[in-house]
Amino acid sequence: MAKLEAFIKAKEKLSKVLLKTSLIQSPIFSKEAGNEVYIKPENLQKTGSFKIRGAYNKITNLSDEEKKKGVIASSAGNHAQGVAYGAKESGIKAVIVMPKSTPLIKVESTKQYGAEVVLHGDVYDDAFKKAKELEEKEGYIFVHPFDDEDVIHGQGTIALEILEELPETDIILVPIGGGGLISGIACAAKILKPEIKIIGVEPDGAASAYEAIKEDKVVELKEANTIADGTAVKKIGNTTFEYIKKYVDEIITVSDYELMESFLLLVEKHKIIAENSGILSLAALKKLKEKNKKVVSVVSGGNIDVLMISSMINKGLIRRDRIFNFSVNIPDKPGELAKVVDLIAQQGANVVKLEHNQFKNLSRFKDIELQITVETNGSEHIQNLTQAFEEKGYEIVRIKSKIN
């Protein structure tokens, strides 16, 4: 297991290239969680994620002979950019194998750092196998995204920064993919402050660390199915498993729906955009048993496709009852539609969409059906709107919104 000196040495090396990601106190997440919540915004880091830390530390620790061979890595995106950046700074060749499902922004960003990109397989594990084949065939030095001591030391520098800025931190929440980030943070944090609590967070559909701890051995999931593509890892590392087992206090899993909700809050209240994997720690805040503690949520990355941003905002609005779809029957006579629209306006809701279908209610010839989508302030606002309709003699039928 790593010693404090390894993390301090990595921090000194990284000081030349890192951007400062100071903690951000969050009133909205504090209120929702019942704790004093701070965000560690590694999505604002150079290359858009924490991955530059481990990759750069690993590459700069290579011998001159190893550097001549060039490096290869497998990645769902963020590690790719970290390796590409580190290789460029060191003046060596980098080849990155990425799953075909990797968001285009991550592929293009990796290429812009000068790396050669090979697209292979559907998930990270497929890309990893291909990269190992190329390592053997071409003689490259493999830079593992998580199961490597130098990488773990680099990622652990985040803990040094957190405790330097907020020594009284009680809990650190950390996303888990392959386990490198939480291994480094947990080890470094526990060395500096043994009583601190480290909690890992995984998506429900790719909880490989949770299963490994439960089985007390590294296991491979049958599938990794989650919108958090950067943590869609079917099998954590052997090295990281040992770190997690020793230093991590608890693992929480969250649903894709909870990620959508947290994404919306982060954008709306903090004007910060992060990728789905990056906000795992925010989605877990409401699941903490502890209250009135100082909690740091590591937001690990921000490389997200623009189209995904729009989709996540819309789904987050639905998740938090900010979008309300309903149908209502009204008499088929002039002025009735205006009454409904006026009633909605009186309740302070905003009509997003309205469909007026004269021919849908064949069973009730004197009525027509309206299908209405309105923007609201949340669940209480919807209840008030529904009550107002009922008081006027209208029956509302809620239409379940699709958010999957």
Coordinates of C-alpha atoms in Angstrom, one line a residue:
M1 CA 0.0 0.0 0.0
A2 CA 1.1 3.5 -0.8
K3 CA 2.8 5.8 1.7
L4 CA 2.3 9.5 2.2
E5 CA 5.6 10.3 0.5
A6 CA 4.3 8.8 -2.8
F7 CA 1.3 11.2 -2.8
I8 CA 3.4 14.2 -1.9
K9 CA 5.9 13.4 -4.7
A10 CA 3.0 13.1 -7.2
K11 CA 1.6 16.4 -6.0
E12 CA 4.9 18.2 -6.6
K13 CA 5.1 16.8 -10.1
L14 CA 1.5 17.7 -10.9
S15 CA 1.8 21.2 -9.6
K16 CA 3.4 22.1 -12.9
V17 CA 0.4 21.2 -15.0
L18 CA -2.8 21.1 -12.9
L19 CA -5.4 23.8 -12.6
K20 CA -6.6 24.7 -9.1
T21 CA -10.0 23.2 -8.4
S22 CA -11.0 24.9 -5.2
L23 CA -14.0 23.6 -3.1
I24 CA -17.4 25.1 -3.9
Q25 CA -19.9 25.2 -1.0
S26 CA -23.3 24.1 -2.2
P27 CA -26.5 25.5 -0.5
I28 CA -28.8 23.4 -2.6
F29 CA -27.1 20.1 -2.1
S30 CA -26.6 20.9 1.6
K31 CA -30.3 21.5 2.0
E32 CA -31.2 18.3 0.1
A33 CA -28.7 16.1 2.0
G34 CA -29.0 17.6 5.5
N35 CA -25.2 18.1 5.6
E36 CA -22.8 20.9 4.8
V37 CA -21.8 19.9 1.2
Y38 CA -18.8 21.0 -0.8
I39 CA -18.1 20.2 -4.4
K40 CA -14.6 19.3 -5.5
P41 CA -14.9 20.3 -9.2
E42 CA -12.5 18.1 -11.1
N43 CA -14.7 18.6 -14.2
L44 CA -13.0 22.0 -14.4
Q45 CA -9.6 20.4 -14.4
K46 CA -7.3 20.5 -17.4
T47 CA -8.5 17.8 -20.0
G48 CA -11.9 18.0 -18.2
S49 CA -11.3 15.4 -15.5
F50 CA -9.2 14.1 -12.6
K51 CA -7.6 11.5 -15.0
I52 CA -4.7 13.8 -15.9
R53 CA -3.4 13.3 -12.4
G54 CA -2.8 9.6 -12.5
A55 CA -1.8 9.5 -16.2
Y56 CA 0.7 12.3 -15.9
N57 CA 2.3 10.9 -12.8
K58 CA 2.6 7.5 -14.4
I59 CA 4.2 8.8 -17.6
T60 CA 6.7 11.1 -15.9
N61 CA 7.8 8.1 -13.8
L62 CA 8.7 6.1 -16.8
S63 CA 12.4 5.5 -17.6
D64 CA 13.9 7.0 -20.8
E65 CA 14.0 3.6 -22.3
E66 CA 10.3 3.0 -21.6
K67 CA 9.4 6.4 -23.0
K68 CA 11.1 5.6 -26.3
K69 CA 8.6 2.7 -26.8
G70 CA 5.6 4.9 -26.5
V71 CA 2.5 4.4 -24.4
I72 CA -0.8 2.7 -25.0
A73 CA -4.0 2.9 -23.0
S74 CA -7.7 1.8 -23.0
S75 CA -10.3 4.3 -21.9
A76 CA -13.9 5.3 -22.1
G77 CA -12.6 8.9 -22.6
N78 CA -11.1 10.8 -19.7
H79 CA -8.1 8.6 -19.1
A80 CA -7.5 8.8 -22.8
Q81 CA -7.1 12.6 -22.7
G82 CA -4.9 12.4 -19.6
V83 CA -2.6 9.9 -21.2
A84 CA -2.6 11.9 -24.5
Y85 CA -1.8 15.1 -22.6
G86 CA 1.0 13.4 -20.5
A87 CA 2.5 11.8 -23.6
K88 CA 2.5 15.1 -25.5
E89 CA 4.2 16.9 -22.6
S90 CA 6.8 14.2 -22.5
G91 CA 7.3 14.2 -26.3
I92 CA 6.4 10.5 -26.7
K93 CA 3.9 8.5 -28.9
A94 CA 0.5 7.6 -27.4
V95 CA -2.1 5.1 -28.8
I96 CA -5.5 5.0 -27.2
V97 CA -8.1 2.3 -27.6
M98 CA -11.7 3.5 -26.9
P99 CA -15.1 1.7 -27.0
K100 CA -17.1 2.5 -30.1
S101 CA -19.8 4.0 -27.7
T102 CA -17.5 6.7 -26.5
P103 CA -19.0 10.2 -26.8
L104 CA -17.6 12.0 -29.9
I105 CA -16.4 14.9 -27.8
K106 CA -14.0 12.6 -25.9
V107 CA -12.7 11.0 -29.1
E108 CA -12.0 14.3 -30.8
S109 CA -10.5 15.8 -27.7
T110 CA -8.1 12.9 -27.4
K111 CA -7.0 13.3 -31.0
Q112 CA -6.4 17.0 -30.5
Y113 CA -3.8 16.1 -27.9
G114 CA -1.9 14.2 -30.6
A115 CA -2.8 10.6 -29.7
E116 CA -3.7 7.9 -32.2
V117 CA -7.2 6.6 -31.5
V118 CA -8.4 3.1 -32.1
L119 CA -12.2 2.4 -31.7
H120 CA -12.9 -1.1 -30.6
G121 CA -15.7 -3.0 -28.7
D122 CA -18.9 -1.8 -26.9
V123 CA -17.6 -1.2 -23.3
Y124 CA -14.3 -0.4 -21.6
D125 CA -13.5 -4.1 -21.0
D126 CA -13.5 -4.8 -24.8
A127 CA -11.2 -1.8 -25.4
F128 CA -8.8 -3.0 -22.6
K129 CA -8.4 -6.4 -24.2
K130 CA -7.6 -4.8 -27.6
A131 CA -5.0 -2.5 -26.0
K132 CA -3.3 -5.4 -24.3
E133 CA -3.1 -7.2 -27.7
L134 CA -1.4 -4.1 -29.2
E135 CA 0.9 -3.8 -26.2
E136 CA 2.2 -7.3 -26.8
K137 CA 2.4 -6.9 -30.6
E138 CA 4.0 -3.4 -30.8
G139 CA 5.9 -3.2 -27.5
Y140 CA 4.2 -0.2 -26.1
I141 CA 4.1 0.6 -22.4
F142 CA 0.6 0.1 -21.1
V143 CA -0.8 2.9 -18.9
H144 CA -3.6 1.3 -16.9
P145 CA -6.5 3.7 -16.2
F146 CA -6.9 2.5 -12.5
D147 CA -5.0 -0.7 -11.6
D148 CA -1.6 0.9 -11.2
E149 CA 0.3 2.3 -8.2
D150 CA 1.6 5.4 -10.0
V151 CA -1.9 6.2 -11.3
I152 CA -3.4 5.7 -7.8
H153 CA -0.8 8.0 -6.3
G154 CA -1.7 10.7 -8.8
Q155 CA -5.4 10.4 -8.2
G156 CA -4.8 10.5 -4.4
T157 CA -3.4 14.1 -4.7
I158 CA -7.1 15.2 -4.7
A159 CA -7.3 14.1 -1.0
L160 CA -4.3 16.2 -0.1
E161 CA -5.9 19.2 -1.7
I162 CA -9.3 18.6 0.0
L163 CA -7.8 18.2 3.5
E164 CA -5.4 21.2 3.0
E165 CA -8.4 23.4 2.1
L166 CA -11.0 21.9 4.5
P167 CA -9.2 20.0 7.3
E168 CA -12.4 19.4 9.2
T169 CA -13.9 17.3 6.4
D170 CA -15.9 14.4 7.8
I171 CA -16.9 12.5 4.7
I172 CA -15.6 12.3 1.1
L173 CA -17.9 10.9 -1.6
V174 CA -16.1 9.5 -4.6
P175 CA -17.3 8.0 -7.9
I176 CA -16.1 4.5 -8.6
G177 CA -15.4 3.1 -12.1
G178 CA -12.4 0.8 -12.0
G179 CA -11.4 2.1 -8.5
G180 CA -8.3 4.1 -9.1
L181 CA -9.7 7.4 -8.0
I182 CA -11.2 6.1 -4.8
S183 CA -8.1 4.0 -4.0
G184 CA -5.9 7.0 -4.1
I185 CA -8.2 9.4 -2.3
A186 CA -9.1 6.9 0.4
C187 CA -5.5 5.9 1.1
A188 CA -4.1 9.4 1.2
A189 CA -7.1 10.7 3.2
K190 CA -6.9 7.9 5.8
I191 CA -3.1 8.5 6.3
L192 CA -3.7 12.1 7.0
K193 CA -6.9 11.8 8.9
P194 CA -7.7 8.2 10.0
E195 CA -11.2 9.1 11.4
I196 CA -12.4 10.5 8.0
K197 CA -15.1 8.5 6.3
I198 CA -14.7 7.5 2.6
I199 CA -17.8 6.5 0.7
G200 CA -17.7 5.2 -2.9
V201 CA -20.6 5.7 -5.4
E202 CA -21.4 3.4 -8.3
P203 CA -24.3 3.3 -10.8
D204 CA -26.9 0.6 -10.1
G205 CA -26.2 -0.9 -13.6
A206 CA -22.4 -1.2 -13.1
A207 CA -21.7 -1.8 -9.4
S208 CA -18.6 -4.0 -9.8
A209 CA -16.9 -2.7 -6.6
Y210 CA -20.1 -3.2 -4.6
E211 CA -20.3 -6.8 -5.8
A212 CA -16.6 -7.4 -5.2
I213 CA -16.8 -6.3 -1.6
K214 CA -20.0 -8.4 -1.1
E215 CA -18.3 -11.5 -2.5
D216 CA -14.9 -10.6 -1.0
K217 CA -13.2 -11.1 -4.3
V218 CA -13.0 -9.4 -7.7
V219 CA -16.0 -10.5 -9.8
E220 CA -17.0 -9.7 -13.4
L221 CA -20.5 -8.4 -14.0
K222 CA -22.5 -9.9 -16.9
E223 CA -23.1 -6.4 -18.2
A224 CA -22.4 -2.8 -17.4
N225 CA -25.6 -0.8 -18.3
T226 CA -25.7 2.8 -17.2
I227 CA -25.8 6.3 -18.7
A228 CA -22.7 6.9 -16.7
D229 CA -20.5 5.7 -19.5
G230 CA -17.2 6.6 -17.8
T231 CA -17.9 4.2 -15.0
A232 CA -19.4 1.4 -17.1
V233 CA -16.8 -1.1 -15.8
K234 CA -17.7 -4.8 -15.4
K235 CA -14.7 -5.6 -13.3
I236 CA -12.6 -3.5 -10.9
G237 CA -8.8 -3.9 -10.6
N238 CA -7.1 -6.4 -8.4
T239 CA -4.9 -3.7 -6.9
T240 CA -7.8 -1.3 -6.4
F241 CA -9.9 -4.0 -4.8
E242 CA -7.3 -4.3 -2.1
Y243 CA -7.3 -0.6 -1.5
I244 CA -11.1 -0.4 -1.4
K245 CA -11.3 -3.3 1.0
K246 CA -8.8 -1.6 3.4
Y247 CA -9.7 2.0 3.2
V248 CA -13.3 2.5 1.9
D249 CA -16.0 2.6 4.6
E250 CA -19.1 2.1 2.4
I251 CA -20.3 1.9 -1.2
I252 CA -23.6 3.4 -2.3
T253 CA -25.3 2.8 -5.6
V254 CA -27.5 5.2 -7.5
S255 CA -30.0 5.0 -10.4
D256 CA -29.8 6.7 -13.7
Y257 CA -32.9 8.7 -12.7
E258 CA -31.1 10.0 -9.6
L259 CA -28.2 11.1 -11.9
M260 CA -30.6 13.0 -14.1
E261 CA -31.9 14.9 -11.1
S262 CA -28.5 15.8 -9.8
F263 CA -27.4 16.9 -13.2
L264 CA -30.3 19.4 -13.4
L265 CA -29.5 20.8 -9.9
L266 CA -25.8 21.2 -10.7
V267 CA -26.6 23.1 -13.9
E268 CA -29.5 25.2 -12.6
K269 CA -28.1 26.1 -9.2
H270 CA -24.3 26.2 -9.8
K271 CA -24.1 26.8 -13.6
I272 CA -21.7 23.9 -13.7
I273 CA -21.9 21.1 -16.3
A274 CA -20.5 17.7 -15.5
E275 CA -20.7 14.3 -17.2
N276 CA -23.0 11.5 -15.9
S277 CA -20.1 9.6 -14.2
G278 CA -18.8 12.7 -12.7
I279 CA -22.0 13.4 -10.7
L280 CA -22.3 10.0 -9.0
S281 CA -21.2 11.5 -5.7
L282 CA -23.9 14.2 -5.9
A283 CA -26.6 11.7 -6.6
A284 CA -25.6 9.8 -3.5
L285 CA -25.9 12.7 -1.1
K286 CA -29.6 12.1 -0.2
K287 CA -28.7 8.5 0.7
L288 CA -26.3 9.4 3.4
K289 CA -27.3 8.2 6.9
E290 CA -25.1 10.8 8.5
K291 CA -26.4 14.3 9.1
N292 CA -24.9 17.7 9.9
K293 CA -21.5 16.7 8.7
K294 CA -19.0 18.4 6.4
V295 CA -19.2 16.4 3.2
V296 CA -17.1 16.8 0.1
S297 CA -18.5 15.4 -3.2
V298 CA -15.8 14.8 -5.8
V299 CA -17.3 15.7 -9.2
S300 CA -14.8 13.7 -11.3
G301 CA -15.3 14.9 -14.9
G302 CA -17.1 17.2 -17.3
N303 CA -16.6 15.8 -20.8
I304 CA -20.2 15.4 -22.0
D305 CA -21.7 15.6 -25.4
V306 CA -23.8 18.7 -26.1
L307 CA -26.8 16.6 -27.2
M308 CA -26.6 14.6 -23.9
I309 CA -26.7 17.9 -22.0
S310 CA -30.1 18.8 -23.5
S311 CA -31.5 15.3 -22.8
M312 CA -30.3 15.2 -19.2
I313 CA -31.8 18.6 -18.5
N314 CA -35.2 17.6 -19.9
K315 CA -35.2 14.3 -18.0
G316 CA -34.0 16.0 -14.8
L317 CA -37.0 18.4 -15.1
I318 CA -39.4 15.5 -15.4
R319 CA -37.7 13.7 -12.5
R320 CA -38.2 16.7 -10.2
D321 CA -41.8 17.3 -11.2
R322 CA -40.9 20.5 -13.1
I323 CA -42.6 19.2 -16.2
F324 CA -46.2 18.0 -15.8
N325 CA -48.1 16.1 -18.6
F326 CA -51.8 15.6 -18.2
S327 CA -55.0 15.2 -20.2
V328 CA -58.4 16.8 -19.5
N329 CA -61.8 16.5 -21.2
I330 CA -63.7 19.8 -22.0
P331 CA -67.0 20.5 -23.6
D332 CA -66.8 20.9 -27.4
K333 CA -68.0 24.5 -27.6
P334 CA -66.4 27.9 -28.1
G335 CA -64.5 29.5 -25.2
E336 CA -63.8 26.3 -23.3
L337 CA -60.2 26.0 -24.4
A338 CA -59.6 29.7 -23.3
K339 CA -61.0 28.9 -19.8
V340 CA -58.5 26.0 -19.4
V341 CA -55.5 28.1 -20.6
D342 CA -56.6 31.0 -18.3
L343 CA -56.9 28.6 -15.3
I344 CA -53.3 27.4 -15.9
A345 CA -52.1 31.0 -16.1
Q346 CA -53.8 31.8 -12.8
Q347 CA -51.9 29.0 -11.1
G348 CA -48.6 30.4 -12.4
A349 CA -47.8 27.4 -14.7
N350 CA -46.3 27.8 -18.1
V351 CA -47.8 25.9 -21.1
V352 CA -45.1 24.1 -23.0
K353 CA -47.3 22.1 -25.4
L354 CA -51.1 21.7 -25.9
E355 CA -52.8 19.2 -28.2
H356 CA -56.5 19.8 -29.0
N357 CA -58.1 16.7 -30.5
Q358 CA -61.8 16.9 -31.5
F359 CA -61.9 13.3 -32.7
K360 CA -60.2 11.4 -29.8
N361 CA -63.1 11.0 -27.4
L362 CA -65.4 8.9 -29.5
S363 CA -67.2 7.5 -26.4
R364 CA -68.1 11.0 -25.2
F365 CA -69.4 12.8 -28.3
K366 CA -69.9 16.2 -26.6
D367 CA -66.4 16.3 -25.1
I368 CA -63.0 16.8 -26.6
E369 CA -59.6 15.8 -25.1
L370 CA -56.8 18.2 -24.4
Q371 CA -53.3 16.9 -23.8
I372 CA -51.2 19.5 -22.0
T373 CA -47.6 19.8 -21.0
V374 CA -46.8 22.6 -18.5
E375 CA -43.7 23.8 -16.7
T376 CA -44.1 24.0 -12.9
N377 CA -42.1 24.7 -9.7
G378 CA -42.3 21.1 -8.5
S379 CA -44.7 18.6 -6.8
E380 CA -46.5 21.1 -4.6
H381 CA -47.2 23.3 -7.6
I382 CA -48.7 20.3 -9.5
Q383 CA -50.9 19.5 -6.5
N384 CA -52.2 23.1 -6.5
L385 CA -52.8 23.0 -10.2
T386 CA -54.7 19.7 -10.0
Q387 CA -56.8 21.0 -7.1
A388 CA -57.7 24.2 -9.1
F389 CA -58.9 22.1 -12.0
E390 CA -61.0 19.9 -9.8
E391 CA -62.6 22.9 -8.1
K392 CA -63.7 24.1 -11.6
G393 CA -65.2 20.6 -12.3
Y394 CA -62.4 19.3 -14.5
E395 CA -60.9 15.8 -14.1
I396 CA -57.2 15.7 -14.7
V397 CA -55.5 12.4 -15.8
R398 CA -51.7 12.5 -15.4
I399 CA -49.7 11.1 -18.4
K400 CA -46.6 9.4 -17.2
S401 CA -43.6 11.0 -18.8
K402 CA -40.9 8.8 -20.3
I403 CA -37.5 9.4 -18.8
N404 CA -35.6 6.2 -19.7

